[in-house]
Amino acid sequence: MPSRPTLTLLFAAATAAAAATLDAHYYPHKPGTRWTYASGETQVVGAPVTHRGVNVVPVSHQYGSTTYTQDLLEYRKDGSVWLRGVNAAGRLQWYAPPLMVYPPAPLAPGRTWQSATGPLRMKATVTGVAPLALTAGTFNALSIRTETTAGGKTSVQTSYFVPTVGIVRYETADGARIDLQR
């Protein structure tokens, strides 16, 4: 039987090997990935493109076959996700500096991050883990409370995020819930 120090070293080596195989990009960004929500909205990940010299991944927000807006997300090597711009009604609003949507992994209860561009400010906190049973499946989701301030007004939303899956529920300050359907 191996000695206790040998077992400890084996466990440490196995843990390091497992950590090395994890993708730093825990937010889904494979082209063709789709999320359909109870509100009727479908979000679709497009093929990477270059805008203003920055490689971004477009995420379209659609109702039916019509795209209403498109987020341009930058996935950095450290695993963080940044909102570089938004296409709406054929107009690109480019954020300089960009807004951090998610910091590098790991996300865990108590983690807080904030970001700002011009008059737009965002502060997010992982407030806990919530077990959710939805049409799309059963998840242990991280609950993330986000305060967004624009034009002197602050809105609050809680999203329920599952790494490698995405957002499985949105909840507004008034308690309205929008769940992932598939």
JSON list of C-alpha atoms in Angstrom, two decimals:
[
{"chain": "A", "resi": 1, "resn": "MET", "atom": "CA", "xyz": [0.00, 0.00, 0.00]},
{"chain": "A", "resi": 2, "resn": "PRO", "atom": "CA", "xyz": [1.41, 3.46, -0.91]},
{"chain": "A", "resi": 3, "resn": "SER", "atom": "CA", "xyz": [2.46, 5.72, 1.93]},
{"chain": "A", "resi": 4, "resn": "ARG", "atom": "CA", "xyz": [0.44, 8.80, 2.89]},
{"chain": "A", "resi": 5, "resn": "PRO", "atom": "CA", "xyz": [2.96, 11.23, 1.24]},
{"chain": "A", "resi": 6, "resn": "THR", "atom": "CA", "xyz": [2.82, 9.14, -1.95]},
{"chain": "A", "resi": 7, "resn": "LEU", "atom": "CA", "xyz": [-1.00, 9.26, -1.98]},
{"chain": "A", "resi": 8, "resn": "THR", "atom": "CA", "xyz": [-0.89, 13.02, -1.40]},
{"chain": "A", "resi": 9, "resn": "LEU", "atom": "CA", "xyz": [1.51, 13.47, -4.33]},
{"chain": "A", "resi": 10, "resn": "LEU", "atom": "CA", "xyz": [-0.63, 11.24, -6.57]},
{"chain": "A", "resi": 11, "resn": "PHE", "atom": "CA", "xyz": [-3.77, 13.23, -5.66]},
{"chain": "A", "resi": 12, "resn": "ALA", "atom": "CA", "xyz": [-1.97, 16.54, -6.30]},
{"chain": "A", "resi": 13, "resn": "ALA", "atom": "CA", "xyz": [-0.72, 15.29, -9.68]},
{"chain": "A", "resi": 14, "resn": "ALA", "atom": "CA", "xyz": [-4.20, 14.07, -10.68]},
{"chain": "A", "resi": 15, "resn": "THR", "atom": "CA", "xyz": [-5.76, 17.38, -9.62]},
{"chain": "A", "resi": 16, "resn": "ALA", "atom": "CA", "xyz": [-3.18, 19.37, -11.59]},
{"chain": "A", "resi": 17, "resn": "ALA", "atom": "CA", "xyz": [-3.74, 17.18, -14.67]},
{"chain": "A", "resi": 18, "resn": "ALA", "atom": "CA", "xyz": [-7.52, 17.64, -14.43]},
{"chain": "A", "resi": 19, "resn": "ALA", "atom": "CA", "xyz": [-7.15, 21.42, -14.07]},
{"chain": "A", "resi": 20, "resn": "ALA", "atom": "CA", "xyz": [-4.85, 21.53, -17.09]},
{"chain": "A", "resi": 21, "resn": "THR", "atom": "CA", "xyz": [-7.52, 19.90, -19.27]},
{"chain": "A", "resi": 22, "resn": "LEU", "atom": "CA", "xyz": [-10.22, 22.44, -18.38]},
{"chain": "A", "resi": 23, "resn": "ASP", "atom": "CA", "xyz": [-10.98, 24.99, -21.07]},
{"chain": "A", "resi": 24, "resn": "ALA", "atom": "CA", "xyz": [-10.42, 28.54, -19.80]},
{"chain": "A", "resi": 25, "resn": "HIS", "atom": "CA", "xyz": [-13.41, 29.53, -21.94]},
{"chain": "A", "resi": 26, "resn": "TYR", "atom": "CA", "xyz": [-16.30, 28.42, -19.74]},
{"chain": "A", "resi": 27, "resn": "TYR", "atom": "CA", "xyz": [-18.78, 30.64, -21.58]},
{"chain": "A", "resi": 28, "resn": "PRO", "atom": "CA", "xyz": [-20.07, 28.82, -24.71]},
{"chain": "A", "resi": 29, "resn": "HIS", "atom": "CA", "xyz": [-18.92, 30.36, -27.98]},
{"chain": "A", "resi": 30, "resn": "LYS", "atom": "CA", "xyz": [-19.01, 27.58, -30.58]},
{"chain": "A", "resi": 31, "resn": "PRO", "atom": "CA", "xyz": [-20.68, 28.82, -33.80]},
{"chain": "A", "resi": 32, "resn": "GLY", "atom": "CA", "xyz": [-24.20, 27.45, -34.10]},
{"chain": "A", "resi": 33, "resn": "THR", "atom": "CA", "xyz": [-24.79, 27.21, -30.33]},
{"chain": "A", "resi": 34, "resn": "ARG", "atom": "CA", "xyz": [-28.42, 28.20, -29.62]},
{"chain": "A", "resi": 35, "resn": "TRP", "atom": "CA", "xyz": [-30.48, 29.03, -26.56]},
{"chain": "A", "resi": 36, "resn": "THR", "atom": "CA", "xyz": [-34.26, 29.36, -26.77]},
{"chain": "A", "resi": 37, "resn": "TYR", "atom": "CA", "xyz": [-36.06, 31.05, -23.86]},
{"chain": "A", "resi": 38, "resn": "ALA", "atom": "CA", "xyz": [-39.64, 31.08, -22.62]},
{"chain": "A", "resi": 39, "resn": "SER", "atom": "CA", "xyz": [-39.97, 34.71, -23.85]},
{"chain": "A", "resi": 40, "resn": "GLY", "atom": "CA", "xyz": [-39.68, 33.47, -27.44]},
{"chain": "A", "resi": 41, "resn": "GLU", "atom": "CA", "xyz": [-36.16, 34.83, -27.82]},
{"chain": "A", "resi": 42, "resn": "THR", "atom": "CA", "xyz": [-33.50, 32.65, -29.40]},
{"chain": "A", "resi": 43, "resn": "GLN", "atom": "CA", "xyz": [-29.83, 33.55, -29.03]},
{"chain": "A", "resi": 44, "resn": "VAL", "atom": "CA", "xyz": [-27.46, 32.19, -31.69]},
{"chain": "A", "resi": 45, "resn": "VAL", "atom": "CA", "xyz": [-23.66, 32.20, -31.69]},
{"chain": "A", "resi": 46, "resn": "GLY", "atom": "CA", "xyz": [-22.22, 33.16, -35.08]},
{"chain": "A", "resi": 47, "resn": "ALA", "atom": "CA", "xyz": [-18.84, 32.60, -36.67]},
{"chain": "A", "resi": 48, "resn": "PRO", "atom": "CA", "xyz": [-15.98, 34.78, -35.37]},
{"chain": "A", "resi": 49, "resn": "VAL", "atom": "CA", "xyz": [-15.41, 38.04, -37.26]},
{"chain": "A", "resi": 50, "resn": "THR", "atom": "CA", "xyz": [-13.04, 41.00, -36.97]},
{"chain": "A", "resi": 51, "resn": "HIS", "atom": "CA", "xyz": [-14.38, 44.47, -36.12]},
{"chain": "A", "resi": 52, "resn": "ARG", "atom": "CA", "xyz": [-11.99, 47.38, -35.74]},
{"chain": "A", "resi": 53, "resn": "GLY", "atom": "CA", "xyz": [-9.06, 44.98, -35.54]},
{"chain": "A", "resi": 54, "resn": "VAL", "atom": "CA", "xyz": [-10.59, 42.92, -32.71]},
{"chain": "A", "resi": 55, "resn": "ASN", "atom": "CA", "xyz": [-11.68, 39.28, -33.10]},
{"chain": "A", "resi": 56, "resn": "VAL", "atom": "CA", "xyz": [-15.24, 39.00, -31.79]},
{"chain": "A", "resi": 57, "resn": "VAL", "atom": "CA", "xyz": [-17.97, 36.39, -31.71]},
{"chain": "A", "resi": 58, "resn": "PRO", "atom": "CA", "xyz": [-21.44, 37.69, -32.62]},
{"chain": "A", "resi": 59, "resn": "VAL", "atom": "CA", "xyz": [-24.39, 36.51, -30.53]},
{"chain": "A", "resi": 60, "resn": "SER", "atom": "CA", "xyz": [-27.68, 37.32, -32.26]},
{"chain": "A", "resi": 61, "resn": "HIS", "atom": "CA", "xyz": [-30.91, 37.96, -30.33]},
{"chain": "A", "resi": 62, "resn": "GLN", "atom": "CA", "xyz": [-33.81, 36.75, -32.48]},
{"chain": "A", "resi": 63, "resn": "TYR", "atom": "CA", "xyz": [-37.57, 36.47, -32.35]},
{"chain": "A", "resi": 64, "resn": "GLY", "atom": "CA", "xyz": [-38.74, 34.13, -35.08]},
{"chain": "A", "resi": 65, "resn": "SER", "atom": "CA", "xyz": [-36.40, 34.60, -38.01]},
{"chain": "A", "resi": 66, "resn": "THR", "atom": "CA", "xyz": [-35.75, 38.29, -37.28]},
{"chain": "A", "resi": 67, "resn": "THR", "atom": "CA", "xyz": [-32.54, 39.41, -35.56]},
{"chain": "A", "resi": 68, "resn": "TYR", "atom": "CA", "xyz": [-33.12, 42.48, -33.41]},
{"chain": "A", "resi": 69, "resn": "THR", "atom": "CA", "xyz": [-29.69, 42.96, -31.86]},
{"chain": "A", "resi": 70, "resn": "GLN", "atom": "CA", "xyz": [-26.31, 41.34, -31.95]},
{"chain": "A", "resi": 71, "resn": "ASP", "atom": "CA", "xyz": [-23.74, 41.38, -29.16]},
{"chain": "A", "resi": 72, "resn": "LEU", "atom": "CA", "xyz": [-20.09, 41.34, -30.22]},
{"chain": "A", "resi": 73, "resn": "LEU", "atom": "CA", "xyz": [-18.21, 39.35, -27.59]},
{"chain": "A", "resi": 74, "resn": "GLU", "atom": "CA", "xyz": [-14.44, 39.11, -27.22]},
{"chain": "A", "resi": 75, "resn": "TYR", "atom": "CA", "xyz": [-13.12, 35.91, -25.64]},
{"chain": "A", "resi": 76, "resn": "ARG", "atom": "CA", "xyz": [-9.69, 36.59, -24.18]},
{"chain": "A", "resi": 77, "resn": "LYS", "atom": "CA", "xyz": [-6.97, 34.00, -23.60]},
{"chain": "A", "resi": 78, "resn": "ASP", "atom": "CA", "xyz": [-7.50, 34.20, -19.83]},
{"chain": "A", "resi": 79, "resn": "GLY", "atom": "CA", "xyz": [-11.12, 33.06, -20.28]},
{"chain": "A", "resi": 80, "resn": "SER", "atom": "CA", "xyz": [-12.73, 36.44, -19.61]},
{"chain": "A", "resi": 81, "resn": "VAL", "atom": "CA", "xyz": [-15.61, 37.59, -21.83]},
{"chain": "A", "resi": 82, "resn": "TRP", "atom": "CA", "xyz": [-15.94, 41.23, -22.92]},
{"chain": "A", "resi": 83, "resn": "LEU", "atom": "CA", "xyz": [-18.78, 43.07, -24.66]},
{"chain": "A", "resi": 84, "resn": "ARG", "atom": "CA", "xyz": [-17.03, 45.04, -27.43]},
{"chain": "A", "resi": 85, "resn": "GLY", "atom": "CA", "xyz": [-20.14, 46.36, -29.12]},
{"chain": "A", "resi": 86, "resn": "VAL", "atom": "CA", "xyz": [-23.80, 45.97, -30.03]},
{"chain": "A", "resi": 87, "resn": "ASN", "atom": "CA", "xyz": [-25.33, 45.98, -33.51]},
{"chain": "A", "resi": 88, "resn": "ALA", "atom": "CA", "xyz": [-28.90, 47.29, -33.43]},
{"chain": "A", "resi": 89, "resn": "ALA", "atom": "CA", "xyz": [-31.00, 48.46, -36.35]},
{"chain": "A", "resi": 90, "resn": "GLY", "atom": "CA", "xyz": [-27.94, 48.34, -38.61]},
{"chain": "A", "resi": 91, "resn": "ARG", "atom": "CA", "xyz": [-25.90, 50.61, -36.33]},
{"chain": "A", "resi": 92, "resn": "LEU", "atom": "CA", "xyz": [-22.83, 49.47, -34.46]},
{"chain": "A", "resi": 93, "resn": "GLN", "atom": "CA", "xyz": [-22.24, 50.93, -31.01]},
{"chain": "A", "resi": 94, "resn": "TRP", "atom": "CA", "xyz": [-18.61, 50.14, -30.20]},
{"chain": "A", "resi": 95, "resn": "TYR", "atom": "CA", "xyz": [-17.50, 50.16, -26.55]},
{"chain": "A", "resi": 96, "resn": "ALA", "atom": "CA", "xyz": [-14.06, 51.61, -25.83]},
{"chain": "A", "resi": 97, "resn": "PRO", "atom": "CA", "xyz": [-13.17, 50.44, -23.32]},
{"chain": "A", "resi": 98, "resn": "PRO", "atom": "CA", "xyz": [-15.24, 47.25, -23.53]},
{"chain": "A", "resi": 99, "resn": "LEU", "atom": "CA", "xyz": [-17.46, 45.95, -20.72]},
{"chain": "A", "resi": 100, "resn": "MET", "atom": "CA", "xyz": [-16.38, 42.82, -18.86]},
{"chain": "A", "resi": 101, "resn": "VAL", "atom": "CA", "xyz": [-19.30, 40.39, -18.95]},
{"chain": "A", "resi": 102, "resn": "TYR", "atom": "CA", "xyz": [-17.51, 37.53, -17.15]},
{"chain": "A", "resi": 103, "resn": "PRO", "atom": "CA", "xyz": [-14.09, 37.48, -15.47]},
{"chain": "A", "resi": 104, "resn": "PRO", "atom": "CA", "xyz": [-11.61, 34.62, -15.84]},
{"chain": "A", "resi": 105, "resn": "ALA", "atom": "CA", "xyz": [-12.61, 31.36, -14.13]},
{"chain": "A", "resi": 106, "resn": "PRO", "atom": "CA", "xyz": [-13.36, 30.26, -11.57]},
{"chain": "A", "resi": 107, "resn": "LEU", "atom": "CA", "xyz": [-16.69, 31.85, -10.76]},
{"chain": "A", "resi": 108, "resn": "ALA", "atom": "CA", "xyz": [-17.72, 31.17, -7.19]},
{"chain": "A", "resi": 109, "resn": "PRO", "atom": "CA", "xyz": [-20.09, 32.72, -4.62]},
{"chain": "A", "resi": 110, "resn": "GLY", "atom": "CA", "xyz": [-18.71, 36.03, -3.41]},
{"chain": "A", "resi": 111, "resn": "ARG", "atom": "CA", "xyz": [-16.86, 36.85, -6.64]},
{"chain": "A", "resi": 112, "resn": "THR", "atom": "CA", "xyz": [-17.49, 40.45, -7.75]},
{"chain": "A", "resi": 113, "resn": "TRP", "atom": "CA", "xyz": [-16.41, 42.37, -10.83]},
{"chain": "A", "resi": 114, "resn": "GLN", "atom": "CA", "xyz": [-17.24, 45.72, -12.34]},
{"chain": "A", "resi": 115, "resn": "SER", "atom": "CA", "xyz": [-16.71, 47.50, -15.61]},
{"chain": "A", "resi": 116, "resn": "ALA", "atom": "CA", "xyz": [-17.58, 50.79, -17.27]},
{"chain": "A", "resi": 117, "resn": "THR", "atom": "CA", "xyz": [-17.55, 52.44, -20.66]},
{"chain": "A", "resi": 118, "resn": "GLY", "atom": "CA", "xyz": [-18.62, 56.06, -20.98]},
{"chain": "A", "resi": 119, "resn": "PRO", "atom": "CA", "xyz": [-21.81, 56.58, -18.91]},
{"chain": "A", "resi": 120, "resn": "LEU", "atom": "CA", "xyz": [-22.58, 52.81, -18.85]},
{"chain": "A", "resi": 121, "resn": "ARG", "atom": "CA", "xyz": [-21.54, 51.01, -15.64]},
{"chain": "A", "resi": 122, "resn": "MET", "atom": "CA", "xyz": [-21.97, 47.41, -14.59]},
{"chain": "A", "resi": 123, "resn": "LYS", "atom": "CA", "xyz": [-21.31, 45.65, -11.30]},
{"chain": "A", "resi": 124, "resn": "ALA", "atom": "CA", "xyz": [-21.87, 41.90, -10.91]},
{"chain": "A", "resi": 125, "resn": "THR", "atom": "CA", "xyz": [-21.69, 39.56, -7.92]},
{"chain": "A", "resi": 126, "resn": "VAL", "atom": "CA", "xyz": [-22.01, 35.80, -7.76]},
{"chain": "A", "resi": 127, "resn": "THR", "atom": "CA", "xyz": [-24.52, 35.53, -4.91]},
{"chain": "A", "resi": 128, "resn": "GLY", "atom": "CA", "xyz": [-24.77, 31.75, -4.61]},
{"chain": "A", "resi": 129, "resn": "VAL", "atom": "CA", "xyz": [-25.64, 28.45, -6.23]},
{"chain": "A", "resi": 130, "resn": "ALA", "atom": "CA", "xyz": [-29.26, 27.59, -7.03]},
{"chain": "A", "resi": 131, "resn": "PRO", "atom": "CA", "xyz": [-30.63, 24.18, -7.98]},
{"chain": "A", "resi": 132, "resn": "LEU", "atom": "CA", "xyz": [-33.03, 24.65, -10.92]},
{"chain": "A", "resi": 133, "resn": "ALA", "atom": "CA", "xyz": [-35.35, 22.13, -12.58]},
{"chain": "A", "resi": 134, "resn": "LEU", "atom": "CA", "xyz": [-36.29, 23.58, -15.98]},
{"chain": "A", "resi": 135, "resn": "THR", "atom": "CA", "xyz": [-37.72, 22.28, -19.24]},
{"chain": "A", "resi": 136, "resn": "ALA", "atom": "CA", "xyz": [-34.16, 22.35, -20.62]},
{"chain": "A", "resi": 137, "resn": "GLY", "atom": "CA", "xyz": [-32.81, 20.21, -17.75]},
{"chain": "A", "resi": 138, "resn": "THR", "atom": "CA", "xyz": [-31.76, 20.23, -14.12]},
{"chain": "A", "resi": 139, "resn": "PHE", "atom": "CA", "xyz": [-28.87, 22.50, -13.17]},
{"chain": "A", "resi": 140, "resn": "ASN", "atom": "CA", "xyz": [-26.85, 23.76, -10.23]},
{"chain": "A", "resi": 141, "resn": "ALA", "atom": "CA", "xyz": [-26.57, 27.32, -11.51]},
{"chain": "A", "resi": 142, "resn": "LEU", "atom": "CA", "xyz": [-24.51, 30.21, -10.23]},
{"chain": "A", "resi": 143, "resn": "SER", "atom": "CA", "xyz": [-26.80, 33.13, -9.40]},
{"chain": "A", "resi": 144, "resn": "ILE", "atom": "CA", "xyz": [-25.27, 36.40, -10.59]},
{"chain": "A", "resi": 145, "resn": "ARG", "atom": "CA", "xyz": [-26.77, 39.74, -9.54]},
{"chain": "A", "resi": 146, "resn": "THR", "atom": "CA", "xyz": [-25.96, 42.47, -12.06]},
{"chain": "A", "resi": 147, "resn": "GLU", "atom": "CA", "xyz": [-26.55, 46.18, -11.52]},
{"chain": "A", "resi": 148, "resn": "THR", "atom": "CA", "xyz": [-26.40, 48.20, -14.72]},
{"chain": "A", "resi": 149, "resn": "THR", "atom": "CA", "xyz": [-26.41, 52.00, -14.59]},
{"chain": "A", "resi": 150, "resn": "ALA", "atom": "CA", "xyz": [-27.04, 54.10, -17.68]},
{"chain": "A", "resi": 151, "resn": "GLY", "atom": "CA", "xyz": [-28.38, 57.64, -17.94]},
{"chain": "A", "resi": 152, "resn": "GLY", "atom": "CA", "xyz": [-28.55, 57.93, -14.15]},
{"chain": "A", "resi": 153, "resn": "LYS", "atom": "CA", "xyz": [-30.90, 54.95, -13.83]},
{"chain": "A", "resi": 154, "resn": "THR", "atom": "CA", "xyz": [-29.94, 51.59, -12.35]},
{"chain": "A", "resi": 155, "resn": "SER", "atom": "CA", "xyz": [-31.54, 48.31, -13.31]},
{"chain": "A", "resi": 156, "resn": "VAL", "atom": "CA", "xyz": [-30.98, 45.02, -11.49]},
{"chain": "A", "resi": 157, "resn": "GLN", "atom": "CA", "xyz": [-31.17, 41.55, -12.97]},
{"chain": "A", "resi": 158, "resn": "THR", "atom": "CA", "xyz": [-30.26, 38.13, -11.65]},
{"chain": "A", "resi": 159, "resn": "SER", "atom": "CA", "xyz": [-29.04, 35.60, -14.16]},
{"chain": "A", "resi": 160, "resn": "TYR", "atom": "CA", "xyz": [-28.51, 31.93, -13.47]},
{"chain": "A", "resi": 161, "resn": "PHE", "atom": "CA", "xyz": [-25.37, 30.80, -15.24]},
{"chain": "A", "resi": 162, "resn": "VAL", "atom": "CA", "xyz": [-24.03, 27.29, -15.78]},
{"chain": "A", "resi": 163, "resn": "PRO", "atom": "CA", "xyz": [-20.41, 27.18, -17.01]},
{"chain": "A", "resi": 164, "resn": "THR", "atom": "CA", "xyz": [-20.16, 25.56, -20.48]},
{"chain": "A", "resi": 165, "resn": "VAL", "atom": "CA", "xyz": [-23.99, 25.75, -20.84]},
{"chain": "A", "resi": 166, "resn": "GLY", "atom": "CA", "xyz": [-24.74, 29.48, -20.53]},
{"chain": "A", "resi": 167, "resn": "ILE", "atom": "CA", "xyz": [-27.59, 31.39, -18.93]},
{"chain": "A", "resi": 168, "resn": "VAL", "atom": "CA", "xyz": [-30.46, 29.10, -17.99]},
{"chain": "A", "resi": 169, "resn": "ARG", "atom": "CA", "xyz": [-32.68, 31.71, -16.32]},
{"chain": "A", "resi": 170, "resn": "TYR", "atom": "CA", "xyz": [-33.06, 35.51, -16.25]},
{"chain": "A", "resi": 171, "resn": "GLU", "atom": "CA", "xyz": [-34.91, 37.16, -13.37]},
{"chain": "A", "resi": 172, "resn": "THR", "atom": "CA", "xyz": [-35.78, 40.87, -13.27]},
{"chain": "A", "resi": 173, "resn": "ALA", "atom": "CA", "xyz": [-36.03, 43.06, -10.18]},
{"chain": "A", "resi": 174, "resn": "ASP", "atom": "CA", "xyz": [-39.84, 42.73, -10.27]},
{"chain": "A", "resi": 175, "resn": "GLY", "atom": "CA", "xyz": [-39.54, 38.92, -10.08]},
{"chain": "A", "resi": 176, "resn": "ALA", "atom": "CA", "xyz": [-40.33, 38.10, -13.73]},
{"chain": "A", "resi": 177, "resn": "ARG", "atom": "CA", "xyz": [-38.55, 34.91, -14.81]},
{"chain": "A", "resi": 178, "resn": "ILE", "atom": "CA", "xyz": [-37.45, 33.85, -18.26]},
{"chain": "A", "resi": 179, "resn": "ASP", "atom": "CA", "xyz": [-36.27, 30.24, -18.39]},
{"chain": "A", "resi": 180, "resn": "LEU", "atom": "CA", "xyz": [-34.22, 28.36, -20.95]},
{"chain": "A", "resi": 181, "resn": "GLN", "atom": "CA", "xyz": [-36.47, 26.03, -22.95]},
{"chain": "A", "resi": 182, "resn": "ARG", "atom": "CA", "xyz": [-33.79, 24.28, -25.02]}
]
